[in-house]
Coordinates of C-alpha atoms in Angstrom, one line a residue:
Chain A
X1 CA -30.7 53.8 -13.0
X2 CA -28.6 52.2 -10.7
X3 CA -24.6 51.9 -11.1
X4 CA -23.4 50.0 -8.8
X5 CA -20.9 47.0 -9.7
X6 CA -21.3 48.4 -13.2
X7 CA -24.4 46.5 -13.9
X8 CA -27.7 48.6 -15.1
X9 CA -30.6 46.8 -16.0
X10 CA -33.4 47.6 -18.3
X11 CA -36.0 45.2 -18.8
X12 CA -34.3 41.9 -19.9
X13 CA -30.8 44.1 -21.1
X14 CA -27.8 44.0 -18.6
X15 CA -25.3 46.5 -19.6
X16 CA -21.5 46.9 -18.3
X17 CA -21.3 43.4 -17.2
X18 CA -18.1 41.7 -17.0
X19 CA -18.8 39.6 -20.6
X20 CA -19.4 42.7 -22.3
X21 CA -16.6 44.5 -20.9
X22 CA -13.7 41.7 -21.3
X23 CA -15.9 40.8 -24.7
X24 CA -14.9 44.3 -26.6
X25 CA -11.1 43.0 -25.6
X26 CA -11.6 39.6 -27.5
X27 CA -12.6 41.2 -30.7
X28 CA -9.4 43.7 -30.4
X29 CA -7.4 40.4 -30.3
X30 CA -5.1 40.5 -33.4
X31 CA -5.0 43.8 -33.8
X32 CA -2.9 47.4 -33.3
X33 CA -4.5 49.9 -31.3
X34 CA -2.5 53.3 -31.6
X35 CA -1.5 56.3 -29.9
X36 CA -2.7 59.4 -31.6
X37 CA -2.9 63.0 -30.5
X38 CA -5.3 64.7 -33.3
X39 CA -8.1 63.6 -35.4
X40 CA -5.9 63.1 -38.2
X41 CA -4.0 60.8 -36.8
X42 CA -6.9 58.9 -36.0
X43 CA -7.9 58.7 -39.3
X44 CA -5.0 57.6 -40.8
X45 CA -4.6 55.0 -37.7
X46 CA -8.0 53.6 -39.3
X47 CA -6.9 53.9 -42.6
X48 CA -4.0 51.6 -41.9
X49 CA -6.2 49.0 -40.1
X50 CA -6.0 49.6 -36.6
X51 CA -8.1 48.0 -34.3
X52 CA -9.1 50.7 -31.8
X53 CA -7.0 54.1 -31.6
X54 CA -5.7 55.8 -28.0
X55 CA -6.7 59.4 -27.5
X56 CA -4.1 61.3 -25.8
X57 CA -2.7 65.4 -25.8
X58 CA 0.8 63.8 -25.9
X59 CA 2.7 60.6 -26.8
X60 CA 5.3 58.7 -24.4
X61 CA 8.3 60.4 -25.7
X62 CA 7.4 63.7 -25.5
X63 CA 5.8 63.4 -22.1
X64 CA 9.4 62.1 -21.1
X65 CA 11.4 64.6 -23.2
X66 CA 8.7 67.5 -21.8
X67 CA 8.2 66.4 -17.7
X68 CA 6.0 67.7 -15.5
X69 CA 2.5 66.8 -14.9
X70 CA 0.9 63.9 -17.3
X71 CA -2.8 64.0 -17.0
X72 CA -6.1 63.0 -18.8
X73 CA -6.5 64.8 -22.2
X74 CA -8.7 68.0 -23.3
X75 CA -12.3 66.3 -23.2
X76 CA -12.5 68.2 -26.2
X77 CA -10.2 66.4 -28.2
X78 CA -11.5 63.2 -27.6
X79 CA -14.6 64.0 -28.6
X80 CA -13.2 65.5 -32.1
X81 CA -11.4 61.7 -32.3
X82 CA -14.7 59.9 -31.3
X83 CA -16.6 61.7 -33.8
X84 CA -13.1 61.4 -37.1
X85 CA -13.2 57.2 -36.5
X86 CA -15.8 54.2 -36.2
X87 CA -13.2 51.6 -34.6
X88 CA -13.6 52.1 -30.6
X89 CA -11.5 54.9 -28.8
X90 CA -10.1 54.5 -25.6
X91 CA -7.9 57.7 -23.2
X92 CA -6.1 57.3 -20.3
X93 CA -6.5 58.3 -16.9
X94 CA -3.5 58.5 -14.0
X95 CA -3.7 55.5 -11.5
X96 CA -6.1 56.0 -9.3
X97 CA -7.6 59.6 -10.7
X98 CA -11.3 57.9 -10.9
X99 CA -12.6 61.2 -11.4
X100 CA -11.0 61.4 -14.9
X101 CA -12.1 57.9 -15.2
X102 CA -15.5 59.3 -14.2
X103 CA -15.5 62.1 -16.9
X104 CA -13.9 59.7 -19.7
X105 CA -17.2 57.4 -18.4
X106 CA -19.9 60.2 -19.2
X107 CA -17.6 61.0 -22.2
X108 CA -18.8 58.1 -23.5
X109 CA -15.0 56.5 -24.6
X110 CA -15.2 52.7 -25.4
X111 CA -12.0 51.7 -23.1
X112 CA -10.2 53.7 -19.9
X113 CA -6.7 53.1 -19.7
X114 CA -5.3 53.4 -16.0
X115 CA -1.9 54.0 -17.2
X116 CA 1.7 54.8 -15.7
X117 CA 2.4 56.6 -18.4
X118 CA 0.5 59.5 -16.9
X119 CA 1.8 61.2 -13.5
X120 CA 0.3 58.6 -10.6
X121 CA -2.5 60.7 -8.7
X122 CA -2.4 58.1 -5.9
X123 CA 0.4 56.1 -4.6
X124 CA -1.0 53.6 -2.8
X125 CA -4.6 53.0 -5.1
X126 CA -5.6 51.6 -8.3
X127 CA -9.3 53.2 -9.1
X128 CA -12.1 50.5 -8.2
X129 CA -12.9 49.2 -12.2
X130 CA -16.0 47.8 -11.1
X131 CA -17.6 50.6 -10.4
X132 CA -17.9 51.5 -13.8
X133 CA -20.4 50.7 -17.0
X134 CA -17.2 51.6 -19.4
X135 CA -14.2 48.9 -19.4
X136 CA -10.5 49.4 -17.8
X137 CA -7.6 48.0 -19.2
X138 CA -4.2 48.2 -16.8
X139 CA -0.4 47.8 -17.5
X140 CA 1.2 45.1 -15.6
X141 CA 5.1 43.8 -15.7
X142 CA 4.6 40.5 -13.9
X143 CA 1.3 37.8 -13.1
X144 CA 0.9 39.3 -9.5
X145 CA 0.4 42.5 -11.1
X146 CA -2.0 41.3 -13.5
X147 CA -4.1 39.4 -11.2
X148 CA -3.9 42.7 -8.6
X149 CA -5.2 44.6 -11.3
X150 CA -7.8 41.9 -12.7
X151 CA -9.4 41.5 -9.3
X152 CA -9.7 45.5 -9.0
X153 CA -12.2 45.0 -12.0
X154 CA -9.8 45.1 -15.3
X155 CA -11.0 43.8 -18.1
X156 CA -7.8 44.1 -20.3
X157 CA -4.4 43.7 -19.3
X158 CA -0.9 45.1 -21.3
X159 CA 2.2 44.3 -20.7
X160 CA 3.6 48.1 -19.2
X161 CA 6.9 47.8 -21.4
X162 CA 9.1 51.2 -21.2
X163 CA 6.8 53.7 -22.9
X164 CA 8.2 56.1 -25.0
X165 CA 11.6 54.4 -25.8
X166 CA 11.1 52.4 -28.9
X167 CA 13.1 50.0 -26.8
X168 CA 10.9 46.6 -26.7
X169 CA 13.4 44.8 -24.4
X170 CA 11.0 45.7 -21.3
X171 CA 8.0 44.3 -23.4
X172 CA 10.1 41.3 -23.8
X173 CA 10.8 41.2 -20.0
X174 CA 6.7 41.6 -18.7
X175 CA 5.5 39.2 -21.6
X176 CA 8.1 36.4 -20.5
X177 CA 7.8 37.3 -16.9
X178 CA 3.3 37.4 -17.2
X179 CA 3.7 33.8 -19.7
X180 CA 6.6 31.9 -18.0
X181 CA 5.1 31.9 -14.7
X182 CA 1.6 31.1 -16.1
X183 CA 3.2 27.8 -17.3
X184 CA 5.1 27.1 -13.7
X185 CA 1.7 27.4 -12.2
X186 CA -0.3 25.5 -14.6
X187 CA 2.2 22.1 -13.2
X188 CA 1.9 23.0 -9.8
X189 CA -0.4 21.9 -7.3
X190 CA -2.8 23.0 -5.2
X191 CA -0.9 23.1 -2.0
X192 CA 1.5 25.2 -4.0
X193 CA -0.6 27.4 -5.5
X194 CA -2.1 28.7 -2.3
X195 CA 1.8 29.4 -1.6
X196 CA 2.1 31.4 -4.7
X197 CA -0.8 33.0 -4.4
X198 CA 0.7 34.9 -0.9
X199 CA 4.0 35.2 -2.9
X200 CA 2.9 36.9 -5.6
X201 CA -0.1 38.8 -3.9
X202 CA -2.8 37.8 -6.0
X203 CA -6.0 36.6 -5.1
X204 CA -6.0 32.6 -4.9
X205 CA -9.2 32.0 -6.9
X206 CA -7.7 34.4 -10.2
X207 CA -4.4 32.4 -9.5
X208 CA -6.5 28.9 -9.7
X209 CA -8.6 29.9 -12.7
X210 CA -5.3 31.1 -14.3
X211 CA -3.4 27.6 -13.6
X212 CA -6.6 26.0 -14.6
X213 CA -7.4 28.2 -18.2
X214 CA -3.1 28.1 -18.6
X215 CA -3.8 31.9 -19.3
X216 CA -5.1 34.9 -17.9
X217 CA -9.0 34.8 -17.2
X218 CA -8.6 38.4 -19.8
X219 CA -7.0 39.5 -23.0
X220 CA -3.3 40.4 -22.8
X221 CA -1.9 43.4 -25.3
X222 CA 1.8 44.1 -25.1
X223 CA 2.9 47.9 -25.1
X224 CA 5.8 49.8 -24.2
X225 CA 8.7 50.1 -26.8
X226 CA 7.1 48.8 -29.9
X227 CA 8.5 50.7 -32.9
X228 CA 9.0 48.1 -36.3
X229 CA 6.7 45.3 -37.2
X230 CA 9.4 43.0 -35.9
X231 CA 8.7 44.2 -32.6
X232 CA 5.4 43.6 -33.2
X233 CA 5.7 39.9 -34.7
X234 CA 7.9 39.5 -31.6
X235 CA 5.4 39.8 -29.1
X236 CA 2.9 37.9 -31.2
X237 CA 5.5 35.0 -31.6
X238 CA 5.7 35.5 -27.7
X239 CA 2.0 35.0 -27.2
X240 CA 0.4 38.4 -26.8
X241 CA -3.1 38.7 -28.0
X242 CA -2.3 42.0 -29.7
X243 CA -0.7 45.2 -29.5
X244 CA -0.4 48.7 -28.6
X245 CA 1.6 50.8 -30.4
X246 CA 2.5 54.3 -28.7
X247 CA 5.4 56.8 -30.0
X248 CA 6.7 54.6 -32.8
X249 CA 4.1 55.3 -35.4
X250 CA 3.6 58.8 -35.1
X251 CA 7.7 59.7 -34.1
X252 CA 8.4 57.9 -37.5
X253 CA 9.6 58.9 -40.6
X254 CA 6.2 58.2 -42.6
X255 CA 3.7 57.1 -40.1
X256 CA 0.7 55.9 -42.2
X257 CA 3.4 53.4 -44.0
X258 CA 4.6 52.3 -40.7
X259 CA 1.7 51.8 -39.5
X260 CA -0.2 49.8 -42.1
X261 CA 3.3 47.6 -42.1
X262 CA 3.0 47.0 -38.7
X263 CA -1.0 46.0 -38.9
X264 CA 0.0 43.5 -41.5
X265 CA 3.0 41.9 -39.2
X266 CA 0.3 41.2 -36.2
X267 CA -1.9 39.1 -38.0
X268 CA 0.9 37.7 -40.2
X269 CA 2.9 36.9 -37.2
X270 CA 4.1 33.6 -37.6
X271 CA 4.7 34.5 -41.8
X272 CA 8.1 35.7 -42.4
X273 CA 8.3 36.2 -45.9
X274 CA 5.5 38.4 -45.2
X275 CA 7.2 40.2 -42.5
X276 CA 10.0 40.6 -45.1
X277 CA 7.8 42.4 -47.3
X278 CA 6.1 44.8 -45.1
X279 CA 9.0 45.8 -43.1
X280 CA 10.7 47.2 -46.3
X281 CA 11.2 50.7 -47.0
X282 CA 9.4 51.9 -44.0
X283 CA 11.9 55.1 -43.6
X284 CA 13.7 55.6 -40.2
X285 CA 11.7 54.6 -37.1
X286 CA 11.5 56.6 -33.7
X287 CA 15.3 57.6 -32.6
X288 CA 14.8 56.1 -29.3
X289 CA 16.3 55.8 -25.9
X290 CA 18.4 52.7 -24.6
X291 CA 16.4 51.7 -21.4
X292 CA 19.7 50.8 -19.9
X293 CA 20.3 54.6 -20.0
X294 CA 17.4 55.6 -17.9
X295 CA 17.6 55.9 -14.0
X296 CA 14.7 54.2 -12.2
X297 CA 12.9 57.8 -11.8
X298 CA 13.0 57.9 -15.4
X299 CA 11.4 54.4 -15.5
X300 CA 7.4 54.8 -16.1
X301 CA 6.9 51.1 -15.6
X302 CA 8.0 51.3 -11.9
X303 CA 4.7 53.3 -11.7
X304 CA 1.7 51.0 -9.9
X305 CA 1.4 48.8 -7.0
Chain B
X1 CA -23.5 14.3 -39.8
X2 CA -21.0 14.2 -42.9
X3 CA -17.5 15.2 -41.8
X4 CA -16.9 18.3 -42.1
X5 CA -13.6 20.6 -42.3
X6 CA -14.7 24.6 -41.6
X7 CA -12.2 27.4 -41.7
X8 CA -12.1 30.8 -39.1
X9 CA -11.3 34.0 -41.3
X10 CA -8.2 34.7 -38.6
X11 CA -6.9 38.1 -39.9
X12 CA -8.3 39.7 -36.7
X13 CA -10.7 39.3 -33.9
X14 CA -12.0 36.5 -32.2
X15 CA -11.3 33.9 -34.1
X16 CA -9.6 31.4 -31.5
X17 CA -12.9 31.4 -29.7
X18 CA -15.0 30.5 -32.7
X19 CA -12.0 26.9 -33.2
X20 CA -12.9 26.5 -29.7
X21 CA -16.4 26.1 -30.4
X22 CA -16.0 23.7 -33.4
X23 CA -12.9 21.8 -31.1
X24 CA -15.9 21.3 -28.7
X25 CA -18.1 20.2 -31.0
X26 CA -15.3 17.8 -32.8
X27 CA -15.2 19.8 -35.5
X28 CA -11.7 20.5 -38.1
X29 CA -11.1 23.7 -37.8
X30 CA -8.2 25.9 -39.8
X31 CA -7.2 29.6 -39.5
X32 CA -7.6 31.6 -42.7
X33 CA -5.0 34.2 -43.3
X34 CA -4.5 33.5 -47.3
X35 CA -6.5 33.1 -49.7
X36 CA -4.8 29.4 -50.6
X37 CA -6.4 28.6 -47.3
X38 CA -9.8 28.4 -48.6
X39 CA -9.0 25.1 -50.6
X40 CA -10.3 22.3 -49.2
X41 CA -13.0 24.0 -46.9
X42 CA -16.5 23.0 -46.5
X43 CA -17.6 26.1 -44.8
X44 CA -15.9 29.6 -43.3
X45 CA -16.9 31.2 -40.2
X46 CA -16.1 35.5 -40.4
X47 CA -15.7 36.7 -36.9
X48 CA -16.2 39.6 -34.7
X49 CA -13.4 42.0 -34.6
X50 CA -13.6 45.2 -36.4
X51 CA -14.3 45.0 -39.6
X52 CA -12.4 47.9 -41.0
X53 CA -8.9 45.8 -40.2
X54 CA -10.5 43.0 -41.8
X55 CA -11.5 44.2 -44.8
X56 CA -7.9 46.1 -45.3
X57 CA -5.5 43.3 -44.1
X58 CA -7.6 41.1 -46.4
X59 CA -7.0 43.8 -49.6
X60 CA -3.8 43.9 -49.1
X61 CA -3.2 39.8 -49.2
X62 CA -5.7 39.7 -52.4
X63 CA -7.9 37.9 -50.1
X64 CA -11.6 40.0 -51.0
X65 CA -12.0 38.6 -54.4
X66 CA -11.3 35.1 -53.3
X67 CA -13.9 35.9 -50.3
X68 CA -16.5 37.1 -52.7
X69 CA -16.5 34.6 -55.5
X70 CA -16.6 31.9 -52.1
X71 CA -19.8 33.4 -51.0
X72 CA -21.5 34.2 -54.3
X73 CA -20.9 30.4 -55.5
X74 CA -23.0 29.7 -52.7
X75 CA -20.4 28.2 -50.2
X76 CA -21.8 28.0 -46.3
X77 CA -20.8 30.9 -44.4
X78 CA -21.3 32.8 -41.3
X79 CA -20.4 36.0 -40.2
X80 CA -20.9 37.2 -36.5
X81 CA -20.8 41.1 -35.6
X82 CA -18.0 42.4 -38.0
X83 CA -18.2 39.5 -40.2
X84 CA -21.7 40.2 -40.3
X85 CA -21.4 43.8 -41.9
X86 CA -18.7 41.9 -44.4
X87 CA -21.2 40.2 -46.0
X88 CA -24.0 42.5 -46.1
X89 CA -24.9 43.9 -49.4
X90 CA -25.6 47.5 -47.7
X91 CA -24.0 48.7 -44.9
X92 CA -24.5 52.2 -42.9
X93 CA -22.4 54.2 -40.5
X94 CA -19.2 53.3 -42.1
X95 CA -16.1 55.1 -41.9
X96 CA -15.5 57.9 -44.5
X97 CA -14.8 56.4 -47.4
X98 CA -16.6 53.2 -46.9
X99 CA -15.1 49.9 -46.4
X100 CA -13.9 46.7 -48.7
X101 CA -17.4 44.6 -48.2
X102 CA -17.5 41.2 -49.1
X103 CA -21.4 41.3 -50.0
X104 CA -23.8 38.1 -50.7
X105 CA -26.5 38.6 -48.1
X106 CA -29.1 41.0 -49.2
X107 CA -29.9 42.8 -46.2
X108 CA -28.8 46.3 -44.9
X109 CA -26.6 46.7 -42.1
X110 CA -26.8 49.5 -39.5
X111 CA -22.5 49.0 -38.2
X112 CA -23.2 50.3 -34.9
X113 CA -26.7 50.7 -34.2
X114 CA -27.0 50.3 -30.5
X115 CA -24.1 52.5 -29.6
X116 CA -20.7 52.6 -28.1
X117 CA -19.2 50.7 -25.5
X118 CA -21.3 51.9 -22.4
X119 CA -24.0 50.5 -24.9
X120 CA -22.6 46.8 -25.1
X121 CA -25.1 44.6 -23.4
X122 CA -26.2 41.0 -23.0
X123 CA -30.2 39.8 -23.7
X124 CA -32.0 36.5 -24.0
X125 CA -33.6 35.9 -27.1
X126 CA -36.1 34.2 -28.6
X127 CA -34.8 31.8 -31.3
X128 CA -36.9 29.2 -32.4
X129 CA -34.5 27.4 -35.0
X130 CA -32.7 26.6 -32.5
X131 CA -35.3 25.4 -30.2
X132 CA -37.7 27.0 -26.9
X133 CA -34.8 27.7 -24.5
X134 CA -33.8 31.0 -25.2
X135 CA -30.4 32.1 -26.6
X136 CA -28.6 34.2 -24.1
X137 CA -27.0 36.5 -26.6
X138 CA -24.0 39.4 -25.7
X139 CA -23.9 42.2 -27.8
X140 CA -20.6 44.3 -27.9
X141 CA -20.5 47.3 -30.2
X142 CA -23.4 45.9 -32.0
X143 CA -24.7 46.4 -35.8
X144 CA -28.3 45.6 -36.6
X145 CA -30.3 44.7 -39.3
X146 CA -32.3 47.4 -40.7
X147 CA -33.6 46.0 -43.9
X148 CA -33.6 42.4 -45.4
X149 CA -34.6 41.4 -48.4
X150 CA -38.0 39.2 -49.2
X151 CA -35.8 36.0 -49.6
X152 CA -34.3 36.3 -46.1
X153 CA -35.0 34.3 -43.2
X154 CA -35.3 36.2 -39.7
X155 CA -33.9 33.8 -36.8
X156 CA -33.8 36.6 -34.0
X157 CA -35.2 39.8 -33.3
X158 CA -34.3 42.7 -30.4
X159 CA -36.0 45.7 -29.4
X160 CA -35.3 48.3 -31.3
X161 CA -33.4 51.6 -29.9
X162 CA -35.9 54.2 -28.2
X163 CA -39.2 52.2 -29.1
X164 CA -39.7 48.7 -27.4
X165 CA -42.5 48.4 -29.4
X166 CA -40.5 48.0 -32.6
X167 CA -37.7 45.6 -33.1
X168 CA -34.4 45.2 -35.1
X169 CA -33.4 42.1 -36.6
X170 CA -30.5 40.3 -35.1
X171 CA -29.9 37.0 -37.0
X172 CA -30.8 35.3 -40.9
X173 CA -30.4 33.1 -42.7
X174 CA -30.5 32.6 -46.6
X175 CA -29.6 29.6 -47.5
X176 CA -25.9 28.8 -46.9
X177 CA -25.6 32.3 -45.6
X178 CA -26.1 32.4 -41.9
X179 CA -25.5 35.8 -39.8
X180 CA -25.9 37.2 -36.1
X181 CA -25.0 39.9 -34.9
X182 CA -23.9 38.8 -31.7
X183 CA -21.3 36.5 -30.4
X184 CA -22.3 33.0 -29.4
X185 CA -18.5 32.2 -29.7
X186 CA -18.6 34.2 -26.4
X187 CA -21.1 32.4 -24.6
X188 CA -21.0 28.6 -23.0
X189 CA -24.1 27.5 -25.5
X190 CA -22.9 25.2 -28.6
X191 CA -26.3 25.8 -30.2
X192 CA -25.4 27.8 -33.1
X193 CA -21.9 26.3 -34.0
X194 CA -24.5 23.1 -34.0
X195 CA -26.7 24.9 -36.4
X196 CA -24.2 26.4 -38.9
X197 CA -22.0 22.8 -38.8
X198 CA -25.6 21.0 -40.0
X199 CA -25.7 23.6 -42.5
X200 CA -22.3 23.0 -43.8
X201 CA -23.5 19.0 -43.3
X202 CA -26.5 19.5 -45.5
X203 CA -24.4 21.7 -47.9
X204 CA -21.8 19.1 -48.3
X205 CA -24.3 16.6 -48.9
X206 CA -26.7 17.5 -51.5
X207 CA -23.2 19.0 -53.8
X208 CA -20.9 16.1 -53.2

């Protein structure tokens, strides 16, 4: 069976087209998808409500507090959180590795994240998403980089925050930068937008359909620095589609608490009386660092081209 | 047509697609989030998303109750994918521990029955309440019907897994009840937002 721009065909049944792979990312909308390192996380990720749970051997910040090399996770233990949970799993692979992405494909994992928060395996290329049956979603900290990433074949995009922080001022940053320029290029014309489109490197036709749609042809998560369902609300209120949530569930106090609360605050967003409620008694959140104390090695998001 | 006011269950998923449908078809359309919400409606749409955060965000709110006494009194609804297995009276290949199900339709419902993600695919189908063109239908993640009951209406059928000689069913209908278990609200093709809003029409009709 044939692979090539993702599309297989079996009598009348097209597989791994683009509809099916941004589809799964419309019916995550409104939801928290969740880091978790073991099977028992994942269950009690589901048992809170999330939408889809991340596989991976180590969250954010303890890949920053341990260094070294950041790479795909045990296939092993993604197949022991496939088998614990029915809501979709996704793992992450380093930008560009599309060997891992290759392996995560025949592992049979319902999303690939391409993610800086693992160690780059190539500097100068993001992996070729169109190449596979299985789904990419790709961090981004501006439009041009959501576009770049878009046109490589992702069907998701995230906002790349500062993982690992519990510091969601970077969040803030990528969802304002990603949203404000969508509405300056939804007034501007079409001379213009062929001006933009060189300025931001993007490719015009995703920068027309953008101005066009006044939003991104995909679904847009934010992630990175995420830690109360405030934070959460926030980039809801902000207009996110949903979100990821990384070190601050599991680098809480009481996790499965925290992270039914913070379930509750994305789809009651714009409620707060409810977000009142459920941020009470939660316990201490995730320490967390001040991203004004990192260098810009220490940055992840500077991670991607 | 009567005039008719529908609500989208919007506790997550793809809801905002499903208001975009009715928008198109100038059709009220209000997000559901409480179960205060329901007053007032002439019909609910339950969307795709997963079904698991549905059915706990809407515990925790008080909303299942609400949900189930509006379906058992007989009020139009519609569930695609996940809101599909909501309202199925069996389901299989849930979670451990099962799930909150709001129940109503007596059919059984296989959650994932055509696989993972790599298994997500798009297929025209036969539908002939809703005329000869076929329906071009995408399937993400999909459930199946595996059983109905004698009193349920079959709309759409697919082949089954491993045997194209068998099928599974993929929409019915009973009465008010309508469910698919794919997403039109995904697709450019009005034609089943049409057919649940004549529904609701009808509904409204013969009880007001």
């Amino acid at each position: 069976m044939s692979t090539k721009n993702g599309q297989q065909r079996d009598g009348q049944v097209e597989r791994g087209t683009f509809a099916v792979k941004a589809g799964l990312a419309q019916m995550l909308k409104g939801g928290v998808i969740m880091d978790v390192v073991t099977a028992d996380q994942a269950r009690i990720a589901e048992e809170a409500g999330a939408c889809a749970v991340m596989a991976l051997e180590r969250v954010p910040a303890d890949i920053r507090k341990d260094g070294g090399v950041a790479r795909m996770s045990d296939p092993r233990l993604i197949k022991e959180i496939m088998t614990a949970v029915t809501i979709p799993v996704m793992a992450k692979v380093r930008i560009g590795h599309f060997v891992e992405a290759q392996i995560l494909e025949a592992l049979g994992v319902d999303y690939i994240d391409e993610s800086e928060v693992l160690t780059p395996a190539d500097e100068s290329h993001h992996i070729n998403k169109h190449s596979f049956t299985i789904p990419f979603v790709c961090g981004c900290r501006n439009l041009g980089e959501a576009l770049r990433r878009i046109a490589e074949g992702a069907a998701m995009i995230r906002t790349k925050g500062e993982a690992g922080t519990g510091d969601v001022v970077e969040a803030v940053r990528h969802a304002r930068n990603v949203n404000g320029a969508i509405r300056r290029i939804s007034r501007m014309d079409a001379d213009e937008l062929f001006t933009y489109a060189k300025d931001i490197q993007a490719p015009y036709e995703l920068v027309k359909e953008t101005a066009e749609q006044n939003r991104l042809p995909v679904v847009n998560f934010a992630a990175g620095g995420v830690a109360t369902p405030a934070d959460a609300a926030l980039m809801m209120q902000l207009g996110v589609d949903g979100v990821f949530v990384g070190s601050g569930i599991f680098k809480s106090d009481d996790p499965a608490k925290r992270a039914h609360a913070i379930v509750q605050a994305v789809t009651h967003f714009n409620d707060p009386h409810i977000l009142a409620e459920v941020s009470e008694n939660l316990g201490a959140p995730m320490v967390g660092i001040n991203v004004t104390e990192l260098s810009e090695a220490e940055k992840l998001a500077e991670r991607g081209w | 047509m009567s005039e008719v006011r529908l609500g989208v269950l919007a506790l997550q998923g793809a809801f905002r697609e499903h208001i975009a449908m009715l928008q198109r078809l100038n059709v009220e359309a209000a997000e559901v989030r409480l179960a205060g919400e329901l007053d007032d409606l002439d019909g609910l749409i339950i969307p795709g998303g997963e079904s698991t955060s549905m059915g706990l965000v809407a515990e925790r709110w008080g909303l299942v109750e609400p949900l189930r006494q509006w379906v058992h009194g007989g009020r139009p609804t519609w569930g695609t994918c996940a809101g599909m297995i909501l309202l199925a009276e069996h389901a299989t290949g849930q979670k451990l521990g099962g799930q909150a199900l709001i129940g109503g339709l007596d059919v059984t419902v296989n959650r994932n029955y055509f696989g993972r993600q790599v298994d997500s695919f798009e297929a025209d189908l036969n539908v002939p309440a809703l005329g000869d063109t076929p329906f071009h239908a995408v399937f993400i993640r999909a459930p199946a019907i595996t059983a109905v009951a004698e009193d349920v209406e079959t709309l759409a059928t697919v082949a089954a897994l491993g045997d194209e000689t068998e099928s599974v069913v993929t929409a019915v209908r009973k009465g008010p009840i309508l469910a698919t278990a794919f997403h039109p609200e995904l697709t450019g093709d009005l034609r089943w937002h049409r057919f649940f809003v004549q529904i609701v029409s009808d509904f409204k009709s013969c009880s007001g």
